[in-house]
XYZ file of C-alpha atoms in Angstrom:
477
model
C 45.685 -23.938 34.099
C 46.512 -21.743 37.083
C 49.614 -23.841 37.830
C 50.768 -23.582 34.233
C 50.323 -19.791 34.299
C 52.368 -19.426 37.457
C 55.163 -21.603 36.020
C 55.274 -19.495 32.867
C 55.523 -16.285 34.861
C 58.328 -17.650 37.059
C 60.259 -18.766 33.959
C 59.859 -15.321 32.407
C 61.172 -13.629 35.576
C 64.150 -16.014 35.660
C 64.972 -15.246 32.031
C 64.869 -11.504 32.726
C 67.180 -11.885 35.722
C 69.631 -13.958 33.695
C 69.707 -11.421 30.890
C 70.280 -8.490 33.252
C 73.163 -10.308 34.926
C 74.798 -11.294 31.669
C 77.836 -9.087 30.945
C 77.266 -9.620 27.232
C 73.480 -9.264 26.662
C 72.181 -10.954 23.564
C 74.820 -13.660 23.673
C 74.507 -17.024 25.277
C 77.088 -17.474 27.998
C 79.595 -20.183 27.009
C 79.745 -23.405 28.978
C 83.564 -23.238 29.137
C 86.284 -20.630 28.726
C 90.025 -20.949 28.028
C 91.991 -20.493 31.236
C 95.421 -21.060 32.746
C 94.188 -20.629 36.332
C 90.824 -22.324 36.512
C 88.942 -25.298 35.256
C 87.378 -24.475 31.885
C 83.815 -24.726 33.291
C 84.672 -22.730 36.403
C 86.314 -20.038 34.268
C 83.044 -19.558 32.384
C 81.357 -18.448 35.618
C 83.968 -15.797 36.488
C 83.286 -12.317 35.130
C 85.808 -9.990 33.488
C 86.046 -7.597 36.466
C 87.162 -10.414 38.728
C 89.734 -11.598 36.187
C 91.126 -8.041 35.853
C 91.465 -7.642 39.622
C 93.285 -10.971 39.805
C 95.601 -9.833 36.993
C 96.342 -6.502 38.671
C 97.293 -8.246 41.910
C 99.742 -10.395 39.971
C 101.055 -7.379 38.058
C 101.876 -5.552 41.299
C 104.058 -8.468 42.377
C 105.853 -8.398 39.028
C 106.365 -4.621 39.250
C 108.028 -5.073 42.635
C 110.541 -7.373 40.921
C 110.943 -5.562 37.582
C 109.964 -1.906 37.180
C 109.421 -2.242 33.421
C 106.165 -4.113 34.077
C 104.660 -0.808 35.237
C 104.494 0.360 31.604
C 101.661 -2.092 30.965
C 99.470 -1.179 33.944
C 97.747 1.667 32.110
C 97.807 -0.110 28.780
C 96.988 -3.813 28.576
C 95.669 -3.956 32.141
C 93.854 -0.624 32.348
C 90.205 -0.463 33.435
C 89.395 1.035 30.029
C 90.594 -2.179 28.391
C 87.505 -3.953 29.739
C 85.389 -2.141 27.164
C 87.667 -3.062 24.275
C 86.288 -5.200 21.474
C 89.082 -6.153 19.086
C 86.592 -6.994 16.360
C 85.347 -3.405 16.316
C 88.667 -1.509 16.348
C 90.706 -0.851 13.220
C 93.753 -2.697 11.912
C 96.149 -0.030 13.171
C 94.867 -0.305 16.745
C 94.989 -4.099 16.592
C 98.597 -3.926 15.402
C 99.429 -1.664 18.348
C 97.782 -4.094 20.748
C 99.655 -7.015 19.204
C 102.974 -5.197 19.555
C 102.225 -4.358 23.183
C 101.227 -7.948 23.968
C 104.342 -9.263 22.224
C 106.691 -6.993 24.177
C 104.905 -7.869 27.420
C 105.247 -11.602 26.787
C 108.952 -11.208 26.010
C 109.463 -9.436 29.312
C 107.295 -11.988 31.103
C 109.303 -14.922 29.700
C 111.831 -14.654 32.501
C 109.129 -14.899 35.177
C 106.790 -17.590 33.872
C 107.542 -19.895 36.800
C 105.782 -17.407 39.110
C 102.069 -17.766 39.840
C 101.708 -13.989 39.478
C 102.633 -14.330 35.797
C 99.776 -16.764 35.244
C 97.379 -14.274 36.827
C 98.265 -11.676 34.199
C 98.100 -14.246 31.401
C 94.558 -15.114 32.466
C 93.413 -11.576 31.671
C 95.253 -11.481 28.344
C 93.497 -14.679 27.312
C 90.068 -13.452 28.408
C 90.315 -9.896 27.113
C 92.562 -10.183 24.055
C 91.899 -13.763 22.904
C 95.557 -14.812 22.951
C 94.755 -18.526 22.848
C 94.932 -18.793 19.061
C 96.537 -22.205 18.412
C 94.046 -25.031 18.069
C 96.641 -27.737 18.745
C 96.765 -26.597 22.390
C 93.060 -27.282 22.983
C 93.809 -30.673 24.496
C 96.310 -29.130 26.885
C 93.833 -26.455 27.942
C 91.217 -29.107 28.612
C 93.480 -31.338 30.687
C 95.428 -28.561 32.368
C 98.671 -30.513 31.887
C 101.866 -29.059 30.480
C 102.165 -29.561 26.715
C 104.719 -32.292 25.900
C 107.632 -30.993 23.840
C 106.981 -33.754 21.307
C 103.568 -32.225 20.580
C 105.101 -28.797 20.003
C 107.846 -30.269 17.795
C 105.301 -32.076 15.618
C 103.248 -28.899 15.322
C 106.375 -26.968 14.291
C 106.927 -29.528 11.531
C 103.316 -29.221 10.338
C 103.210 -25.438 10.691
C 106.507 -23.574 10.325
C 104.756 -20.474 11.627
C 104.806 -22.059 15.093
C 108.560 -22.680 14.772
C 109.094 -19.086 13.677
C 107.007 -17.786 16.584
C 109.072 -19.786 19.090
C 112.332 -18.537 17.517
C 111.117 -14.937 17.560
C 110.042 -15.330 21.178
C 113.537 -16.486 22.176
C 115.399 -13.868 20.101
C 116.622 -10.852 22.119
C 115.047 -7.540 21.174
C 116.362 -4.182 22.363
C 116.452 -4.280 26.169
C 114.466 -7.494 26.510
C 116.561 -10.608 27.060
C 114.871 -14.035 27.120
C 115.504 -16.179 30.181
C 117.773 -19.210 30.083
C 114.669 -21.420 30.323
C 113.212 -19.908 27.150
C 116.530 -20.180 25.291
C 116.979 -23.784 26.389
C 113.447 -24.671 25.317
C 113.804 -22.973 21.924
C 117.172 -24.628 21.240
C 115.777 -28.048 22.144
C 112.737 -27.594 19.877
C 114.894 -26.443 16.930
C 117.300 -29.327 17.449
C 114.497 -31.899 17.466
C 112.793 -30.363 14.438
C 116.037 -30.347 12.423
C 116.633 -33.950 13.399
C 113.261 -35.099 12.035
C 112.874 -33.225 8.750
C 114.635 -32.675 5.457
C 116.055 -29.197 5.907
C 115.258 -26.710 3.166
C 115.644 -22.973 2.696
C 112.206 -22.305 4.187
C 113.258 -23.807 7.517
C 116.727 -22.226 7.507
C 115.442 -18.685 6.999
C 113.046 -19.032 9.957
C 115.689 -20.100 12.461
C 118.630 -17.999 11.211
C 117.649 -14.806 13.110
C 117.688 -16.771 16.366
C 121.020 -18.401 15.475
C 122.621 -15.111 14.406
C 121.550 -13.424 17.639
C 123.470 -16.080 19.570
C 126.589 -15.608 17.444
C 126.873 -11.872 18.016
C 129.965 -10.833 20.014
C 127.757 -8.977 22.498
C 125.299 -11.839 22.999
C 124.463 -12.328 26.657
C 124.555 -15.700 28.308
C 126.475 -18.856 27.567
C 123.292 -20.825 26.881
C 122.444 -18.683 23.878
C 125.958 -18.977 22.413
C 126.158 -22.723 23.028
C 122.736 -23.254 21.466
C 123.691 -21.263 18.372
C 126.941 -23.216 17.872
C 125.121 -26.536 18.256
C 122.456 -25.555 15.727
C 125.078 -24.340 13.219
C 126.925 -27.665 13.464
C 123.700 -29.612 12.915
C 122.748 -27.435 9.937
C 126.174 -28.042 8.399
C 125.710 -31.796 8.819
C 122.164 -32.077 7.480
C 121.743 -29.424 4.792
C 123.510 -27.987 1.770
C 123.494 -24.332 2.786
C 123.672 -21.426 0.369
C 127.084 -19.858 -0.187
C 126.065 -16.569 1.431
C 124.747 -18.379 4.512
C 127.981 -20.391 4.772
C 130.131 -17.254 4.478
C 128.078 -15.436 7.114
C 128.128 -18.332 9.590
C 131.860 -18.928 9.059
C 132.694 -15.303 9.781
C 130.433 -15.098 12.852
C 131.759 -18.299 14.428
C 135.374 -17.344 13.647
C 134.766 -14.023 15.380
C 133.578 -15.865 18.498
C 136.819 -17.871 18.481
C 138.882 -14.689 18.149
C 137.053 -13.018 21.047
C 137.549 -16.085 23.245
C 141.263 -16.149 22.401
C 141.735 -12.428 23.082
C 139.849 -12.527 26.368
C 141.769 -15.647 27.387
C 138.436 -17.263 28.179
C 137.552 -20.898 28.700
C 139.636 -23.127 26.424
C 136.600 -25.351 25.889
C 134.670 -22.457 24.326
C 137.592 -21.697 22.033
C 137.823 -25.326 20.927
C 134.043 -25.571 20.525
C 133.867 -22.505 18.283
C 136.891 -23.709 16.282
C 135.338 -27.148 15.819
C 132.186 -25.442 14.521
C 134.291 -23.621 11.904
C 135.943 -26.925 10.996
C 132.554 -28.660 10.722
C 131.254 -26.011 8.312
C 134.353 -26.199 6.102
C 134.498 -30.001 6.054
C 130.792 -30.635 5.429
C 129.857 -27.727 3.181
C 131.119 -26.842 -0.279
C 134.026 -24.587 0.722
C 137.069 -24.451 -1.545
C 138.585 -21.194 -0.316
C 137.774 -19.481 2.977
C 136.799 -15.816 2.345
C 139.508 -13.229 3.000
C 137.610 -11.453 5.804
C 137.183 -14.722 7.665
C 140.848 -15.608 7.106
C 141.835 -12.249 8.589
C 139.819 -13.123 11.688
C 141.290 -16.630 11.969
C 144.853 -15.424 11.382
C 144.386 -12.903 14.183
C 143.693 -15.666 16.717
C 146.486 -16.024 19.230
C 148.406 -19.324 18.879
C 146.183 -20.631 16.096
C 148.881 -23.113 15.073
C 148.978 -24.537 18.601
C 145.190 -24.844 18.665
C 145.118 -26.695 15.348
C 148.004 -28.912 16.403
C 146.026 -29.948 19.474
C 142.852 -30.592 17.478
C 144.690 -32.856 15.019
C 145.424 -35.208 17.918
C 141.758 -35.563 18.866
C 139.850 -35.174 15.598
C 140.157 -35.832 11.890
C 140.431 -32.334 10.444
C 142.350 -33.238 7.280
C 139.886 -31.645 4.872
C 139.790 -28.433 6.885
C 143.601 -28.255 6.971
C 143.754 -28.693 3.200
C 141.263 -25.854 2.617
C 142.865 -23.693 5.313
C 146.352 -24.115 3.812
C 145.031 -23.397 0.311
C 143.408 -20.220 1.628
C 146.601 -19.130 3.397
C 148.592 -19.763 0.220
C 146.038 -17.789 -1.785
C 146.356 -14.691 0.401
C 149.956 -14.980 1.674
C 151.570 -13.331 -1.335
C 149.817 -10.044 -0.571
C 149.139 -10.326 3.167
C 151.938 -10.560 5.734
C 149.619 -11.785 8.508
C 148.446 -14.721 6.401
C 152.046 -15.418 5.372
C 153.236 -15.502 8.974
C 150.319 -17.765 9.879
C 151.266 -20.078 7.007
C 154.867 -20.326 8.238
C 153.665 -20.986 11.779
C 151.277 -23.725 10.620
C 154.006 -25.424 8.552
C 156.387 -25.406 11.519
C 153.875 -26.489 14.192
C 151.059 -28.544 12.667
C 151.717 -31.996 11.137
C 151.395 -31.164 7.429
C 153.686 -33.774 5.871
C 150.860 -35.212 3.758
C 150.259 -31.749 2.283
C 153.844 -31.079 1.128
C 153.158 -31.839 -2.542
C 150.047 -29.671 -2.413
C 151.867 -26.772 -0.735
C 154.891 -26.847 -3.037
C 152.762 -27.092 -6.162
C 150.647 -24.112 -5.106
C 153.729 -22.134 -4.099
C 155.384 -22.733 -7.460
C 152.257 -21.769 -9.381
C 151.764 -18.593 -7.372
C 155.437 -17.633 -7.382
C 155.606 -17.971 -11.156
C 152.563 -15.710 -11.510
C 153.972 -13.125 -9.118
C 157.396 -13.236 -10.774
C 156.000 -11.776 -13.977
C 155.732 -8.363 -12.335
C 157.343 -8.671 -8.914
C 160.290 -11.027 -9.150
C 161.870 -10.090 -5.819
C 158.614 -10.579 -3.966
C 158.065 -13.989 -5.571
C 161.627 -14.986 -4.725
C 161.255 -14.093 -1.055
C 157.731 -15.505 -0.756
C 158.757 -18.843 -2.267
C 162.017 -19.281 -0.390
C 160.723 -18.357 3.083
C 157.758 -20.679 2.710
C 159.515 -23.716 1.283
C 162.511 -23.591 3.606
C 160.075 -23.636 6.539
C 158.781 -27.070 5.550
C 161.983 -28.623 6.947
C 161.668 -31.856 4.996
C 162.677 -33.206 1.605
C 160.318 -31.808 -0.961
C 162.163 -32.189 -4.242
C 159.731 -34.910 -5.266
C 157.026 -32.279 -5.090
C 159.090 -30.036 -7.393
C 159.301 -32.829 -9.965
C 155.578 -33.520 -9.712
C 154.929 -29.878 -10.449
C 157.324 -29.727 -13.394
C 155.953 -32.960 -14.892
C 152.338 -31.791 -14.629
C 150.709 -32.729 -17.917
C 148.571 -29.622 -17.820
C 151.607 -27.354 -18.164
C 152.810 -26.434 -21.631
C 156.435 -27.252 -22.447
C 157.435 -23.584 -22.482
C 155.934 -23.069 -19.032
C 157.694 -26.170 -17.713
C 161.029 -24.817 -18.886
C 160.413 -21.391 -17.394
C 159.207 -22.950 -14.143
C 162.264 -25.157 -13.938
C 164.604 -22.256 -14.654
C 162.742 -20.049 -12.189
C 163.000 -22.666 -9.444
C 166.708 -23.175 -10.076
C 167.329 -19.433 -10.093
C 165.686 -19.012 -6.683
C 167.554 -21.931 -5.142
C 170.813 -20.812 -6.754
C 170.550 -17.436 -5.006
C 169.911 -19.010 -1.598
C 172.021 -22.179 -1.663
C 175.085 -22.185 0.565
C 178.062 -21.399 -1.690
C 180.214 -23.839 0.282
C 178.313 -26.847 -1.073
C 180.353 -29.209 -3.200
C 177.794 -29.012 -5.988
C 176.288 -25.568 -6.097
C 174.358 -25.913 -9.347
C 170.706 -26.661 -8.417
C 170.037 -28.186 -11.858
C 172.707 -30.789 -11.198
C 171.325 -31.447 -7.716
C 167.856 -32.058 -9.124
C 169.227 -34.288 -11.871
C 171.203 -36.448 -9.436
C 168.044 -37.149 -7.434
C 165.762 -37.660 -10.411
C 163.673 -40.861 -10.521
C 164.882 -41.734 -14.064
C 168.265 -43.503 -14.209
C 169.244 -42.024 -17.575
C 168.943 -38.478 -16.274
C 171.038 -39.329 -13.203
C 173.679 -40.966 -15.460
C 173.853 -37.901 -17.710
C 174.238 -35.660 -14.687
C 177.154 -37.700 -13.360
C 178.889 -37.746 -16.753
C 178.483 -34.005 -16.974
C 180.134 -33.253 -13.656
C 183.403 -31.339 -13.749
C 185.167 -33.664 -11.305
C 188.565 -31.949 -11.630
C 187.189 -28.544 -10.652
C 185.174 -30.032 -7.789
C 188.283 -31.717 -6.358
C 190.373 -28.571 -6.892
C 187.775 -26.420 -5.064
C 187.634 -28.956 -2.250
C 191.441 -28.959 -1.930
C 191.583 -25.164 -1.937
C 188.905 -25.028 0.745
C 190.859 -27.507 2.887
C 194.125 -25.539 2.447
C 192.392 -22.281 3.372
C 190.985 -23.900 6.485
C 194.471 -25.189 7.430
C 196.052 -21.738 6.938
C 193.423 -20.100 9.142
C 193.963 -22.655 11.908
C 197.770 -22.362 11.658
C 197.682 -18.564 11.870
C 195.375 -18.747 14.855
C 197.944 -20.876 16.675
């Protein structure tokens, strides 16, 4: 009995000592604690004061490298923070803490390879319970780095994780993510997009990150390259909304213009241009918006760039849409008109002659109703720049079944009137209607044209021209 009594008393004393040493009386001390520095069991035996002192030593090293870390010394890492219980403070205070932690982590992202950074993270985990994602439990237990495949799969299961990673890598005010963070985020997005069916829910979560990389003032080539790669993949795998397509087209075109103006790396210019081409060829784009066309037309030597790309890539669909857009805006925009002429002269567009002539005729006829002189000049300058036989295209236009007979007649007369004003008066046959008839595909029309020729007058005019030439030469001698 005496032995039992003594054992009971010793046990009671031990319990009292344990309770008095417990930093959280009334709670049973956990067997393990989340940690980035220590083994989970060892971390459970380290008190909060020790963790804070470790964090402050790491923070001092970070302050010596980046002064902005000092802002958090009297906030997240203050001695008063030891008494904080997030479950007892209000929502407003918790929101403030979250914002402070978020800004700190953004700043810390460029220094995560340093051991001092891990020291500060240890306190954030212990004091503010930052270890909120269950899927990382296995990593915390093993202490190994989480495989990217695990993070990618979690992003697919929970788009909130994908959004958090994108937000973490998106620049905010004066905080710029490191190249390691940008590279990691781009790789995760790329792998996620490659494994899922892309819908609007995914697109809206990654667009802020993509747009930040497409801004003219974006810092770092990694961010710009990542954004262009993601845009190309989105264009390949998803049917994007029209507003998204317009926004991406304009942003990428602006990058190309900046590269051209700054005479930067030709590879960047080609890469941004190929991204524009990818969007146009793979998305539902019939006409490129005017603002984007203004940007593209402002690019130095755009015709030379496109001519080079046609040798390396199949950009036929883009050229068709680009030419249609230039034709659409050329009648009222001199810059687009000059770009159109330059493209026709420089880029191989032979396969588009019928398309160009047909559009030119349609537009010129519309313009002629109120601005005949403008239509005349617009049509003639454009068509004469093609520098190849295009009368077959004229016939195709005039024989279009969709045109009413009255419109065909007016179109034919309008075409002949324009050519009549610009044809060289020294030609043997100056009547454009006769010229068209002589080259018509139907034999009967050619026969009628020949029978209708005034041969006597033609020969007389030719003889007079020869005599005048002889007189001029004789007088000169």
